[in-house]
Tab-separated table of C-alpha atoms in Angstrom:
chain	number	residue	atom	x	y	z
A	159	MET	CA	103.359	121.132	116.117
A	160	ALA	CA	102.982	124.831	116.057
A	161	LEU	CA	103.885	125.442	112.271
A	162	LEU	CA	105.814	123.476	109.563
A	163	VAL	CA	108.305	125.524	107.916
A	164	ASP	CA	110.753	125.196	105.317
A	165	SER	CA	114.505	125.063	106.449
A	166	ARG	CA	116.291	127.251	105.246
A	167	SER	CA	114.047	130.288	104.707
A	168	GLY	CA	111.920	129.688	107.463
A	169	THR	CA	108.819	130.406	105.336
A	170	THR	CA	105.362	128.786	106.445
A	171	ILE	CA	104.035	125.575	105.073
A	172	GLU	CA	100.410	126.047	105.114
A	173	SER	CA	99.782	122.150	106.192
A	174	PHE	CA	100.764	118.410	106.566
A	175	GLU	CA	99.054	117.440	103.408
A	176	ARG	CA	100.847	120.004	101.523
A	177	ALA	CA	104.262	119.251	103.044
A	178	LEU	CA	103.174	115.502	102.181
A	179	LEU	CA	102.207	115.796	98.470
A	180	HIS	CA	104.645	119.337	97.468
A	181	PRO	CA	107.923	119.042	98.859
A	182	SER	CA	109.364	119.858	95.604
A	183	HIS	CA	107.972	123.768	96.099
A	184	MET	CA	110.387	124.338	98.831
A	185	ARG	CA	113.506	125.554	99.015
A	186	GLY	CA	114.948	123.507	101.751
A	187	LEU	CA	113.692	120.882	103.703
A	188	CYS	CA	109.997	120.705	105.433
A	189	VAL	CA	110.551	120.471	109.438
A	190	PRO	CA	108.733	121.656	112.560
A	191	GLN	CA	109.118	124.765	113.522
A	192	SER	CA	108.556	123.790	117.152
A	193	LEU	CA	107.464	120.538	118.762
A	194	PRO	CA	105.199	119.902	122.077
A	195	GLN	CA	106.412	118.537	125.599
A	196	VAL	CA	104.684	114.841	125.458
A	197	ASP	CA	104.438	112.712	128.602
A	198	PHE	CA	104.552	109.216	126.706
A	199	SER	CA	103.473	107.454	129.458
A	200	THR	CA	100.018	108.354	128.514
A	201	TYR	CA	101.110	105.870	125.449
A	202	LEU	CA	101.764	102.642	127.529
A	203	PRO	CA	98.074	101.272	127.555
A	204	LEU	CA	97.950	101.767	123.742
A	205	GLY	CA	99.320	99.258	120.472
A	206	TYR	CA	101.073	100.671	117.831
A	207	VAL	CA	98.427	102.181	115.736
A	208	GLN	CA	96.846	103.637	118.297
A	209	ALA	CA	99.756	105.509	119.698
A	210	THR	CA	100.785	106.548	116.165
A	211	HIS	CA	96.787	108.036	115.891
A	212	ALA	CA	97.926	109.632	119.368
A	213	LEU	CA	101.506	111.257	117.825
A	214	PHE	CA	99.504	112.400	115.090
A	215	GLN	CA	97.208	114.075	117.154
A	216	THR	CA	99.566	115.519	119.280
A	217	LEU	CA	101.528	116.828	116.557
A	218	GLU	CA	98.705	118.281	115.434
A	219	ILE	CA	98.522	116.754	112.050
A	220	ASN	CA	95.002	117.231	110.895
A	221	LEU	CA	94.099	114.147	108.868
A	222	GLU	CA	90.686	112.113	108.949
A	223	PRO	CA	90.923	109.558	111.651
A	224	ALA	CA	89.367	107.088	108.887
A	225	LEU	CA	92.362	108.084	106.372
A	226	LEU	CA	94.498	107.399	108.828
A	227	ASP	CA	93.203	104.242	109.797
A	228	HIS	CA	93.251	103.156	106.269
A	229	ALA	CA	96.829	103.715	106.055
A	230	LEU	CA	97.713	102.105	109.354
A	231	ALA	CA	96.097	99.021	108.213
A	232	CYS	CA	99.067	98.330	106.605
A	233	TYR	CA	100.780	96.703	109.767
A	234	SER	CA	98.391	94.112	110.045
A	235	LYS	CA	100.645	92.336	107.130
A	236	PHE	CA	103.872	92.271	109.217
A	237	GLU	CA	104.789	89.431	110.912
A	238	ALA	CA	105.721	91.727	114.017
A	239	ILE	CA	106.110	95.439	114.575
A	240	ALA	CA	109.181	96.484	115.957
A	241	PRO	CA	109.469	94.000	118.889
A	242	LEU	CA	112.773	94.097	120.938
A	243	HIS	CA	114.966	91.098	121.253
A	244	ALA	CA	117.287	90.951	124.343
A	245	LEU	CA	120.932	89.959	123.963
A	246	CYS	CA	122.464	89.313	127.105
A	247	GLY	CA	125.978	88.791	128.089
A	248	PHE	CA	127.111	92.056	128.016
A	249	LYS	CA	128.078	94.674	130.957
A	250	THR	CA	124.499	95.854	130.288
A	251	PRO	CA	121.693	93.818	128.253
A	252	VAL	CA	121.186	95.520	125.100
A	253	TYR	CA	117.758	95.414	123.174
A	254	VAL	CA	117.828	95.033	119.582
A	255	GLN	CA	114.738	96.813	117.981
A	256	GLU	CA	113.558	94.628	114.879
A	257	LEU	CA	112.168	97.335	112.432
A	258	LEU	CA	112.748	94.208	109.330
A	259	HIS	CA	109.373	92.769	109.509
A	260	GLY	CA	107.352	94.221	106.757
A	261	PRO	CA	107.629	93.002	103.083
A	262	THR	CA	110.453	93.765	101.967
A	263	LEU	CA	112.326	92.756	105.095
A	264	ALA	CA	113.903	96.207	105.728
A	265	PHE	CA	113.383	99.340	108.453
A	266	LYS	CA	111.847	101.549	105.566
A	267	ASP	CA	108.731	99.560	105.325
A	268	MET	CA	107.779	100.956	108.770
A	269	ALA	CA	107.200	104.248	107.325
A	270	LEU	CA	106.775	103.693	103.595
A	271	GLN	CA	103.887	101.290	103.835
A	272	PRO	CA	101.471	103.749	105.568
A	273	PHE	CA	102.962	106.530	103.625
A	274	GLY	CA	102.206	104.963	100.249
A	275	ILE	CA	98.467	104.696	101.092
A	276	LEU	CA	98.174	107.688	102.567
A	277	PHE	CA	99.821	109.440	99.508
A	278	SER	CA	97.433	107.724	97.549
A	279	GLN	CA	94.141	108.665	99.403
A	280	LEU	CA	95.328	112.713	99.545
A	281	ALA	CA	95.715	112.676	95.975
A	282	GLN	CA	92.390	110.767	94.913
A	283	GLN	CA	90.735	113.557	97.379
A	284	ARG	CA	92.366	116.249	95.105
A	285	GLN	CA	92.092	114.357	91.992
A	286	GLU	CA	95.143	114.647	91.168
A	287	LYS	CA	97.916	112.481	89.708
A	288	TYR	CA	101.361	112.236	90.804
A	289	LEU	CA	104.883	111.397	89.621
A	290	ILE	CA	106.953	110.410	93.046
A	291	MET	CA	110.505	110.081	92.306
A	292	VAL	CA	112.700	107.685	94.844
A	293	ALA	CA	116.646	107.403	95.074
A	294	THR	CA	117.712	104.286	97.075
A	295	SER	CA	121.016	102.923	98.485
A	296	GLY	CA	118.910	99.709	98.630
A	297	ASP	CA	116.229	99.717	101.121
A	298	THR	CA	114.033	102.891	100.302
A	299	GLY	CA	113.459	101.756	96.601
A	300	PRO	CA	112.288	98.353	97.310
A	301	ALA	CA	110.117	99.572	100.647
A	302	THR	CA	108.439	102.593	97.716
A	303	LEU	CA	107.537	100.309	94.992
A	304	ALA	CA	106.068	97.961	97.157
A	305	SER	CA	104.026	100.423	98.856
A	306	PHE	CA	102.983	102.380	96.187
A	307	ALA	CA	102.859	99.429	93.651
A	308	ASN	CA	99.056	99.463	91.841
A	309	LEU	CA	97.888	102.641	93.689
A	310	PRO	CA	95.761	105.104	92.079
A	311	ASN	CA	96.959	108.491	91.277
A	312	THR	CA	100.639	107.707	91.246
A	313	ARG	CA	103.219	106.646	88.987
A	314	VAL	CA	106.777	106.128	90.798
A	315	CYS	CA	110.191	106.143	89.216
A	316	CYS	CA	112.794	104.498	91.448
A	317	LEU	CA	116.649	105.227	90.770
A	318	TYR	CA	119.377	103.054	92.117
A	319	PRO	CA	123.061	102.723	91.847
A	320	ALA	CA	123.417	100.003	89.158
A	321	ARG	CA	126.722	98.536	90.811
A	322	GLY	CA	125.761	99.618	94.324
A	323	THR	CA	123.146	97.291	95.949
A	324	SER	CA	123.194	93.506	97.321
A	325	LEU	CA	121.643	91.106	94.321
A	326	ILE	CA	118.055	90.898	96.688
A	327	GLN	CA	117.872	94.428	97.018
A	328	ALA	CA	118.459	94.794	93.368
A	329	LEU	CA	115.773	92.037	92.481
A	330	GLN	CA	113.457	93.451	94.834
A	331	MET	CA	113.132	96.404	92.499
A	332	GLN	CA	113.713	94.503	89.216
A	333	THR	CA	110.921	92.088	89.405
A	334	MET	CA	108.429	94.818	90.365
A	335	ASP	CA	105.101	93.991	88.443
A	336	ALA	CA	102.838	96.995	88.464
A	337	PRO	CA	102.289	99.398	85.555
A	338	ASN	CA	102.874	102.554	87.498
A	339	LEU	CA	106.095	101.813	88.459
A	340	LYS	CA	109.680	102.481	86.536
A	341	VAL	CA	113.245	101.449	88.109
A	342	LEU	CA	116.230	102.269	86.280
A	343	GLY	CA	119.710	101.530	87.196
A	344	LEU	CA	122.078	104.674	87.506
A	345	GLU	CA	125.557	104.883	86.430
A	346	GLY	CA	127.090	106.675	89.473
A	347	ASN	CA	126.450	105.875	93.414
A	348	PHE	CA	123.724	106.919	95.796
A	349	ASP	CA	124.739	110.466	96.269
A	350	ASP	CA	124.570	110.896	92.217
A	351	ALA	CA	120.845	109.826	92.314
A	352	GLN	CA	120.091	111.639	95.042
A	353	SER	CA	121.428	114.760	93.558
A	354	THR	CA	119.970	113.753	90.714
A	355	LEU	CA	117.034	113.507	92.113
A	356	LYS	CA	117.044	116.862	94.143
A	357	THR	CA	117.936	118.580	90.797
A	358	LEU	CA	114.820	117.101	88.920
A	359	LEU	CA	112.629	118.414	92.299
A	360	HIS	CA	114.101	122.062	91.236
A	361	ASP	CA	113.668	122.136	87.614
A	362	GLU	CA	111.247	124.188	87.045
A	363	ALA	CA	111.273	123.147	83.107
A	364	PHE	CA	110.946	119.297	84.309
A	365	GLN	CA	107.893	120.247	86.284
A	366	ALA	CA	106.168	122.100	83.699
A	367	HIS	CA	106.533	119.532	81.188
A	368	LEU	CA	105.277	116.851	83.600
A	369	ALA	CA	102.199	119.189	84.636
A	370	GLN	CA	101.154	119.188	80.466
A	371	LYS	CA	100.934	115.097	81.070
A	372	GLY	CA	98.948	115.988	84.145
A	373	LEU	CA	101.085	115.075	86.723
A	374	HIS	CA	102.708	116.761	89.684
A	375	LEU	CA	106.079	115.946	91.044
A	376	SER	CA	107.000	114.470	94.534
A	377	VAL	CA	109.349	112.321	96.240
A	378	ALA	CA	109.074	109.378	98.575
A	379	ASN	CA	112.708	110.015	100.027
A	380	SER	CA	112.827	111.248	103.472
A	381	ILE	CA	113.467	114.749	102.136
A	382	ASN	CA	109.583	114.105	102.375
A	383	PHE	CA	108.372	115.102	105.711
A	384	GLY	CA	105.697	112.503	105.396
A	385	ARG	CA	108.314	110.075	105.492
A	386	VAL	CA	109.381	111.295	108.757
A	387	VAL	CA	106.554	111.805	110.901
A	388	PHE	CA	106.257	107.323	110.398
A	389	GLN	CA	109.743	107.326	111.729
A	390	ILE	CA	109.297	108.858	115.023
A	391	ILE	CA	106.791	106.559	116.307
A	392	TYR	CA	108.854	103.286	116.761
A	393	HIS	CA	111.613	104.905	118.562
A	394	ILE	CA	108.395	106.065	121.347
A	395	TRP	CA	107.284	102.413	121.407
A	396	GLY	CA	110.779	100.390	121.685
A	397	TYR	CA	111.238	102.988	124.835
A	398	LEU	CA	107.617	102.054	125.926
A	399	ASP	CA	108.612	98.720	125.323
A	400	LEU	CA	111.234	98.346	128.143
A	401	VAL	CA	108.729	100.304	130.236
A	402	ARG	CA	106.801	97.392	129.990
A	403	MET	CA	109.265	94.758	130.497
A	404	GLY	CA	110.264	96.060	133.557
A	405	VAL	CA	113.631	97.065	132.464
A	406	VAL	CA	113.384	100.611	132.964
A	407	SER	CA	111.105	102.358	134.847
A	408	TYR	CA	109.289	105.774	132.902
A	409	GLY	CA	111.505	108.641	132.734
A	410	ASP	CA	114.826	106.415	133.199
A	411	PRO	CA	116.842	107.401	130.270
A	412	ILE	CA	118.326	104.955	127.552
A	413	LYS	CA	120.502	105.356	124.709
A	414	ILE	CA	119.381	104.561	121.365
A	415	MET	CA	122.031	103.391	118.761
A	416	VAL	CA	120.946	103.774	115.224
A	417	PRO	CA	123.173	102.682	112.321
A	418	SER	CA	122.854	105.596	109.625
A	419	GLY	CA	123.357	106.486	106.244
A	420	ASN	CA	120.744	109.263	105.381
A	421	PHE	CA	120.480	110.135	109.008
A	422	GLY	CA	116.276	109.897	108.626
A	423	ASN	CA	116.124	106.760	111.453
A	424	ALA	CA	118.623	109.091	114.098
A	425	LEU	CA	116.556	112.128	113.208
A	426	GLY	CA	113.212	110.476	114.074
A	427	ALA	CA	114.801	109.560	117.585
A	428	PHE	CA	116.146	112.816	117.844
A	429	TYR	CA	112.519	114.559	117.484
A	430	ALA	CA	111.355	112.105	120.313
A	431	LYS	CA	113.884	112.913	122.381
A	432	GLN	CA	112.814	116.915	121.846
A	433	MET	CA	109.297	115.730	122.260
A	434	GLY	CA	110.313	114.640	125.699
A	435	LEU	CA	111.300	110.846	125.360
A	436	PRO	CA	114.080	110.147	128.021
A	437	VAL	CA	116.744	109.522	125.552
A	438	GLU	CA	120.292	110.124	127.230
A	439	LYS	CA	122.055	110.249	124.156
A	440	ILE	CA	121.250	109.034	120.535
A	441	SER	CA	124.398	107.177	118.731
A	442	VAL	CA	124.792	107.306	115.336
A	443	VAL	CA	127.097	104.532	113.790
A	444	SER	CA	128.902	105.183	110.168
A	445	ASN	CA	130.487	102.260	108.178
A	446	VAL	CA	133.824	103.343	106.424
A	447	ASN	CA	132.051	106.328	104.966
A	448	ASP	CA	132.315	108.095	108.444
A	449	VAL	CA	131.262	111.516	107.431
A	450	LEU	CA	128.893	111.555	110.143
A	451	THR	CA	130.472	110.466	112.663
A	452	GLU	CA	133.410	112.979	111.939
A	453	PHE	CA	130.506	115.516	111.931
A	454	PHE	CA	129.250	114.578	115.331
A	455	ASN	CA	132.642	114.466	116.651
A	456	THR	CA	134.404	117.564	115.364
A	457	GLY	CA	131.641	119.794	114.277
A	458	VAL	CA	133.026	119.552	110.501
A	459	TYR	CA	130.724	118.295	107.674
A	460	ASP	CA	134.004	117.907	104.865
A	461	LEU	CA	133.459	116.367	101.532
A	462	LYS	CA	136.304	118.109	100.077
A	463	ALA	CA	139.232	114.769	100.109
A	464	ARG	CA	136.424	112.313	100.752
A	465	ARG	CA	135.347	109.441	97.877
A	466	LEU	CA	132.773	107.065	98.619
A	467	GLN	CA	134.039	103.596	99.232
A	468	LYS	CA	131.288	100.348	98.832
A	469	SER	CA	131.230	98.337	101.858
A	470	HIS	CA	129.781	95.425	103.167
A	471	SER	CA	126.979	97.932	104.661
A	472	PRO	CA	125.839	99.258	101.304
A	473	ALA	CA	122.438	101.012	102.629
A	474	MET	CA	124.894	103.209	104.534
A	475	ASP	CA	127.200	104.190	101.477
A	476	ILE	CA	126.286	107.645	101.934
A	477	LEU	CA	128.345	110.801	101.690
A	478	VAL	CA	125.631	113.806	101.817
A	479	SER	CA	123.332	112.966	104.596
A	480	SER	CA	120.234	114.847	103.474
A	481	ASN	CA	118.199	114.881	107.200
A	482	ILE	CA	121.129	116.722	108.666
A	483	GLU	CA	119.473	120.061	107.393
A	484	ARG	CA	116.782	119.513	109.596
A	485	LEU	CA	119.049	118.644	112.433
A	486	LEU	CA	120.354	121.929	111.971
A	487	TYR	CA	117.668	123.805	111.444
A	488	ALA	CA	116.237	122.207	114.998
A	489	LEU	CA	119.517	123.195	116.803
A	490	PHE	CA	120.626	126.866	115.058
A	491	GLY	CA	117.571	128.153	112.726
A	492	PRO	CA	117.194	128.679	109.231
A	493	ALA	CA	119.580	131.253	108.461
A	494	ARG	CA	122.557	128.884	110.364
A	495	THR	CA	120.768	126.228	108.233
A	496	GLN	CA	121.309	127.948	105.157
A	497	GLU	CA	124.461	129.470	105.821
A	498	CYS	CA	125.929	125.695	106.004
A	499	MET	CA	124.049	124.180	103.195
A	500	GLN	CA	125.586	127.064	101.218
A	501	GLU	CA	128.646	126.184	101.995
A	502	LEU	CA	128.199	122.828	101.763
A	503	GLN	CA	127.062	123.276	98.093
A	504	THR	CA	130.131	125.634	96.913
A	505	GLN	CA	132.965	124.530	99.526
A	506	ARG	CA	131.944	121.181	100.263
A	507	ARG	CA	132.669	121.722	103.898
A	508	TYR	CA	131.045	123.804	107.018
A	509	ALA	CA	132.170	123.997	110.230
A	510	LEU	CA	130.128	124.771	113.454
A	511	THR	CA	131.519	126.719	116.218
A	512	PHE	CA	132.622	125.503	119.461
A	513	SER	CA	129.248	126.249	121.278
A	514	GLU	CA	127.081	124.832	118.336
A	515	LEU	CA	129.474	121.735	118.588
A	516	GLN	CA	128.288	121.445	122.216
A	517	SER	CA	124.931	121.602	121.554
A	518	LEU	CA	125.099	119.018	118.750
A	519	GLN	CA	126.953	116.846	121.078
A	520	ALA	CA	124.295	117.466	123.865
A	521	HIS	CA	122.084	115.158	121.747
A	522	PHE	CA	124.467	112.828	120.178
A	523	GLU	CA	127.652	110.583	119.873
A	524	SER	CA	128.911	108.837	117.444
A	525	PHE	CA	131.216	105.965	115.938
A	526	SER	CA	132.182	104.303	112.938
A	527	CYS	CA	132.885	100.706	111.818
A	528	ASN	CA	134.823	98.979	109.389
A	529	ASP	CA	134.135	95.990	107.391
A	530	ALA	CA	136.177	93.711	109.125
A	531	HIS	CA	134.761	94.689	112.247
A	532	CYS	CA	131.503	94.460	110.814
A	533	LEU	CA	131.858	91.086	110.012
A	534	SER	CA	133.920	89.891	113.175
A	535	THR	CA	130.831	91.260	114.526
A	536	ILE	CA	128.118	89.352	112.649
A	537	ALA	CA	130.156	86.334	113.648
A	538	ARG	CA	130.611	86.805	117.204
A	539	ILE	CA	127.000	87.586	117.876
A	540	TYR	CA	126.083	84.203	115.723
A	541	ARG	CA	128.250	82.053	117.667
A	542	ASP	CA	127.430	83.702	121.213
A	543	HIS	CA	123.784	83.813	121.055
A	544	HIS	CA	122.473	82.096	118.040
A	545	TYR	CA	121.615	85.431	116.542
A	546	LEU	CA	122.013	86.225	112.725
A	547	VAL	CA	122.127	90.093	111.914
A	548	ASP	CA	122.672	91.971	109.217
A	549	PRO	CA	125.856	94.124	108.108
A	550	HIS	CA	124.212	97.527	109.046
A	551	THR	CA	123.128	96.106	112.749
A	552	ALA	CA	126.468	94.816	113.121
A	553	THR	CA	128.056	98.123	113.072
A	554	ALA	CA	125.791	99.489	115.560
A	555	LEU	CA	126.405	96.181	117.908
A	556	TYR	CA	130.407	96.336	117.166
A	557	ALA	CA	129.961	100.192	118.592
A	558	TYR	CA	128.133	99.252	121.494
A	559	GLU	CA	130.126	96.286	123.067
A	560	HIS	CA	133.225	99.381	122.992
A	561	LEU	CA	130.659	101.963	125.043
A	562	GLU	CA	131.736	102.544	127.865
A	563	SER	CA	128.339	103.004	129.359
A	564	HIS	CA	126.009	101.182	131.752
A	565	THR	CA	122.367	102.918	130.403
A	566	PRO	CA	119.932	100.741	128.544
A	567	CYS	CA	120.220	100.570	125.046
A	568	VAL	CA	118.300	100.073	122.242
A	569	VAL	CA	120.113	98.994	119.156
A	570	VAL	CA	117.787	99.770	115.774
A	571	SER	CA	118.214	96.765	113.441
A	572	THR	CA	117.334	97.880	110.401
A	573	ALA	CA	117.038	95.092	108.023
A	574	SER	CA	117.150	91.187	107.772
A	575	TRP	CA	120.584	89.746	107.072
A	576	SER	CA	119.245	87.767	104.031
A	577	LYS	CA	119.474	90.963	102.087
A	578	PHE	CA	122.866	90.403	102.388
A	579	ALA	CA	123.730	86.657	102.204
A	580	GLN	CA	127.395	87.061	100.492
A	581	SER	CA	128.416	89.094	103.586
A	582	THR	CA	126.885	86.527	105.633
A	583	LEU	CA	128.403	83.737	104.418
A	584	LEU	CA	131.710	85.552	104.258
A	585	ALA	CA	131.586	86.512	108.074
A	586	LEU	CA	130.155	83.256	109.314
A	587	CYS	CA	132.400	81.430	107.473
A	588	GLN	CA	135.468	83.108	105.950
A	589	GLU	CA	134.281	82.042	102.485
A	590	GLU	CA	133.165	84.213	99.526
A	591	SER	CA	130.601	83.502	96.639
A	592	THR	CA	129.846	84.699	93.640
A	593	ASP	CA	126.296	86.155	94.253
A	594	ASP	CA	123.722	86.045	96.919
A	595	ALA	CA	121.939	83.143	95.441
A	596	GLN	CA	125.185	80.701	95.921
A	597	ALA	CA	125.570	82.043	99.636
A	598	LEU	CA	121.699	81.323	100.080
A	599	VAL	CA	122.523	77.753	99.104
A	600	LYS	CA	125.837	77.414	101.193
A	601	LEU	CA	124.385	79.101	104.531
A	602	ALA	CA	121.037	76.524	103.668
A	603	LYS	CA	123.928	73.621	104.500
A	604	LEU	CA	124.650	75.010	107.509
A	605	GLY	CA	121.018	75.566	108.513
A	606	ILE	CA	120.486	78.975	108.122
A	607	HIS	CA	117.629	79.506	105.865
A	608	PRO	CA	115.967	83.033	104.911
A	609	PRO	CA	112.167	83.751	104.769
A	610	ALA	CA	110.343	82.123	102.432
A	611	CYS	CA	109.917	85.374	99.974
A	612	ILE	CA	113.543	85.080	99.301
A	613	HIS	CA	113.244	82.048	97.680
A	614	GLU	CA	110.419	83.383	95.718
A	615	LEU	CA	112.052	86.118	94.745
A	616	LEU	CA	114.983	84.537	93.189
A	617	ASP	CA	112.463	82.576	90.869
A	618	LYS	CA	110.685	85.837	89.253
A	619	PRO	CA	111.301	87.263	86.048
A	620	ARG	CA	113.678	90.941	86.179
A	621	ILE	CA	111.111	93.104	84.545
A	622	HIS	CA	113.588	96.182	84.993
A	623	GLN	CA	116.804	95.858	83.578
A	624	GLN	CA	117.657	98.960	82.360
A	625	THR	CA	120.516	101.396	82.988
A	626	CYS	CA	121.002	104.794	81.962
A	627	ALA	CA	123.372	107.647	82.414
A	628	LEU	CA	122.720	110.575	85.033
A	629	THR	CA	122.076	112.646	81.834
A	630	GLU	CA	120.093	110.686	80.484
A	631	LEU	CA	117.344	110.395	83.481
A	632	SER	CA	114.669	112.812	82.527
A	633	SER	CA	114.468	111.259	78.920
A	634	HIS	CA	114.206	107.956	80.278
A	635	ILE	CA	111.183	109.215	82.314
A	636	ASP	CA	109.507	110.753	79.571
A	637	ALA	CA	109.883	107.939	77.438
A	638	TRP	CA	108.089	105.738	79.937
A	639	LEU	CA	105.456	107.908	80.736
A	640	GLU	CA	104.446	108.030	77.271
A	641	THR	CA	103.779	104.641	77.709
A	642	LEU	CA	101.047	104.856	79.931
């Protein structure tokens, strides 16, 4: 990685450490100015931790090896690390990459578990304390809280839409018991929460107020490039697993299909492709909030007539996908990125030229899946394969079933079905339930049981039940910090 730069100004960022700790100091987002070409076949003999070390070395991220080792030790607590599950019976076998075996049963654990440990270690080395903000549509929040709980030199404030997550996702946040964590339900949707977070990140008065308390401001969303780096390696790992299994020979192309909301997961696949991973296309799948599908198919990113719709795949209920900015930089450079982002802010719309759209579609294709097709896919995959997927993974499998391609495909599975029990019950039995707890009871009668941690979660006391209006957020944060 020759340089890390600001996506809108092109200004050099002095180090990965600074990008990780201080993303609020940038006009845009931290991006690599360029990426090296890599022969990933050299990674074939390596384990997951070794491969991550190799990637960091390749990217010239100069962390002390012991520091990175300590952060990556978190994977020893995972039940499995990004395994592939083959689903046969399709025109071409599809391989589901399960990124859901971490402590909060979602793919965000893959990046946030090492990220939190690394962040705390760097903060301690610098003898600095941080307030880390995070906005979530359902999975980022629990994963961030689980990662940072009780870590020195960190305070975390998690924002979630008070009526926009599943019960299990809400409980994963509300039951977190650590003195350095604060969880606030916001009146609004994820886009509102993310917009409020971005406003605070660039609020000089807010940062000055934190400085008086001896705190720096940072963020755990994929706005932070430290998150994104850990999201590259599992796409490389999935391809290499296909080579190890004899499904492909190294150099044969595959497709990677990603259910996407904020685009960080798909961006990791794109960066891997840019570095030389043999990926024919990255398939981006949306739910009914299909702004990304429209963008990749037409080159137009248009929010003018859109309103966020609640769906059975709530972690994808997003209209403003932050990481598209990084993609624009990689394809078109800082000036064009700044132009598009400015148009989105002022006009709620921007459009690519025909040649720009061709450049985009050289790497991507996109599909959407509505709720009815999502639920029918869950039922069909369970009936035909006795394999239960969550509603987000189901959108990608639906798209795969309608994809006219014989190229081997990895479908990225983003969460456990058990976080969305109501939708699972509705899909399998066409039966509604009052909440996830009731749905889990009914599913158990069918012999479908969640991981033990889900039942434990239902018995925990709710510590964080406070909600607030967007305009009240800074005062709530300040009141909490006064108690520490």
